[in-house]
XYZ file of C-alpha atoms in Angstrom:
126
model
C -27.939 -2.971 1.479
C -24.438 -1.701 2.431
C -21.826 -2.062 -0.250
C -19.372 -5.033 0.568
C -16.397 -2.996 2.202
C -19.024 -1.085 3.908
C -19.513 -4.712 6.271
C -17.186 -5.367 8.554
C -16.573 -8.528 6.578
C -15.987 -6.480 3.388
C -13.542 -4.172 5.472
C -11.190 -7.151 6.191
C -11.628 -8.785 2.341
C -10.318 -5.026 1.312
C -7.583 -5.230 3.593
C -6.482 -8.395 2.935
C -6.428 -8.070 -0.434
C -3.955 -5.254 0.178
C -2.114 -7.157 2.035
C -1.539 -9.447 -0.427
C -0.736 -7.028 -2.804
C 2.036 -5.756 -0.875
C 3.415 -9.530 -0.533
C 3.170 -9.952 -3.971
C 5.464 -6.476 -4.204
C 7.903 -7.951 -2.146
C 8.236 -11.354 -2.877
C 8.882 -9.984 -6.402
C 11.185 -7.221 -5.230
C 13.590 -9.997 -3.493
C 13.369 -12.580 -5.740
C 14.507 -10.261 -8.029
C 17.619 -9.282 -6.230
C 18.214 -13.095 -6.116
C 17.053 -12.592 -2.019
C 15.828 -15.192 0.056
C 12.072 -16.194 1.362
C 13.933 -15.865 4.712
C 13.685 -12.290 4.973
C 10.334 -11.344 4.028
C 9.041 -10.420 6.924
C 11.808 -8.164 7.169
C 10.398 -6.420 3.705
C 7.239 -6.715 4.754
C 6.506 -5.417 7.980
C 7.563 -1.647 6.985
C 4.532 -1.406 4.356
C 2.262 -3.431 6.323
C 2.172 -1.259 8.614
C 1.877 1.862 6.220
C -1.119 0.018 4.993
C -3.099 -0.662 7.865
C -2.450 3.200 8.945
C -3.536 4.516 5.415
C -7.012 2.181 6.081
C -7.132 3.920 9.573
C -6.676 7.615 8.035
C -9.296 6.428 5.038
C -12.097 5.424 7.833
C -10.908 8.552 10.422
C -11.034 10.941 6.887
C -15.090 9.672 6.259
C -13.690 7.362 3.445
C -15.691 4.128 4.261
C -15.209 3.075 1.077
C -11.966 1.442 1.360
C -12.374 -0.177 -2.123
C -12.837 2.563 -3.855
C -10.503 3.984 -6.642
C -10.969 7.614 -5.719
C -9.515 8.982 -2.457
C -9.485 6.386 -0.091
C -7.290 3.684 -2.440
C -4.867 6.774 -2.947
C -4.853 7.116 0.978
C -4.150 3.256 1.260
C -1.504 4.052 -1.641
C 0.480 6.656 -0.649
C 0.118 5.682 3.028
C 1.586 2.392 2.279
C 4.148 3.848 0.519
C 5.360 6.949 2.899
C 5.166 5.048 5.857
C 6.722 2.030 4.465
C 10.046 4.075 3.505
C 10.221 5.931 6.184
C 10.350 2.776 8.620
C 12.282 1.317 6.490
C 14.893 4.835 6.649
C 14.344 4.293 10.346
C 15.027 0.989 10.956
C 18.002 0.764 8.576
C 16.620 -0.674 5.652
C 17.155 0.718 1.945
C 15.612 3.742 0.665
C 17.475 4.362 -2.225
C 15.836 6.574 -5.221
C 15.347 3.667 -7.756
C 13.530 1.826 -5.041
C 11.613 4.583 -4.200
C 10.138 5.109 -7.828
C 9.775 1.038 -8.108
C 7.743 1.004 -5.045
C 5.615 4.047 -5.450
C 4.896 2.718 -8.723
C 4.489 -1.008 -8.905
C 2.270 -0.692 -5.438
C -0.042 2.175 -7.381
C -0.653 -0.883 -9.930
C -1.277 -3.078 -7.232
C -3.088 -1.305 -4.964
C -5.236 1.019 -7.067
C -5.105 -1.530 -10.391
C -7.550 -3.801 -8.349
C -9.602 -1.480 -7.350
C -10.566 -0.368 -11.104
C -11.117 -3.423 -11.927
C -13.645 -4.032 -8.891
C -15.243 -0.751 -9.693
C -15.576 -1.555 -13.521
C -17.109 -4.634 -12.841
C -19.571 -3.332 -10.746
C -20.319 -0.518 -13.007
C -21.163 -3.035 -16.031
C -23.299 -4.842 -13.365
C -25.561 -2.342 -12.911
């Protein structure tokens, strides 16, 4: 049997999960600048996209295993990350330094933290 994110239905769980990792980043992120719910989307959609096109390079790169700690969760990671800031540079958002440390940080907790714990759960499972 195929691991879970091998399925097309464990694909989308992995994304998702992402997703909502990254809307946990933000929410945070403007709350804590005292920022409205209003303008989430506006947060959002710049590492939304860098996460869908770091799943896309982890499946083109032969990394099916989109849950997995090892390469393709850094893809996801740094994907989301790099592409996030530089639509956000492009599309005249803030890319300031701090933020740029923040991000790359609190969404390698995010994204990869979950991941660990998936794969050490599975481990003591077997």
């Amino acid at each position: 049997m195929d691991r879970p994110s091998r399925t097309p239905a464990g694909f989308a769980a992995t994304v998702g999960i992402d997703l909502l990792a990254v809307i946990v980043f933000v929410v945070i992120g403007r709350a804590s600048h005292g920022e409205g719910i209003l303008g989430l989307l506006v947060t959002l959609w710049p590492f939304a996209v860098g996460l869908l096109v770091g799943h896309v390079l982890a499946l083109v790169l032969g990394q099916r295993e989109t849950r997995s700690v090892r390469w393709a969760g850094v893809v996801v990671w740094v994907s989301t990350v790099v592409v996030g800031m530089v639509l956000r540079a492009v599309s005249g958002q803030g890319v300031e330094l701090s933020f740029v440390i923040v991000t790359v940080l609190v969404l390698a907790a995010l994204l990869l933290g979950w991941r660990l714990v998936a794969w050490l759960i599975a481990r003591r499972r077997r």
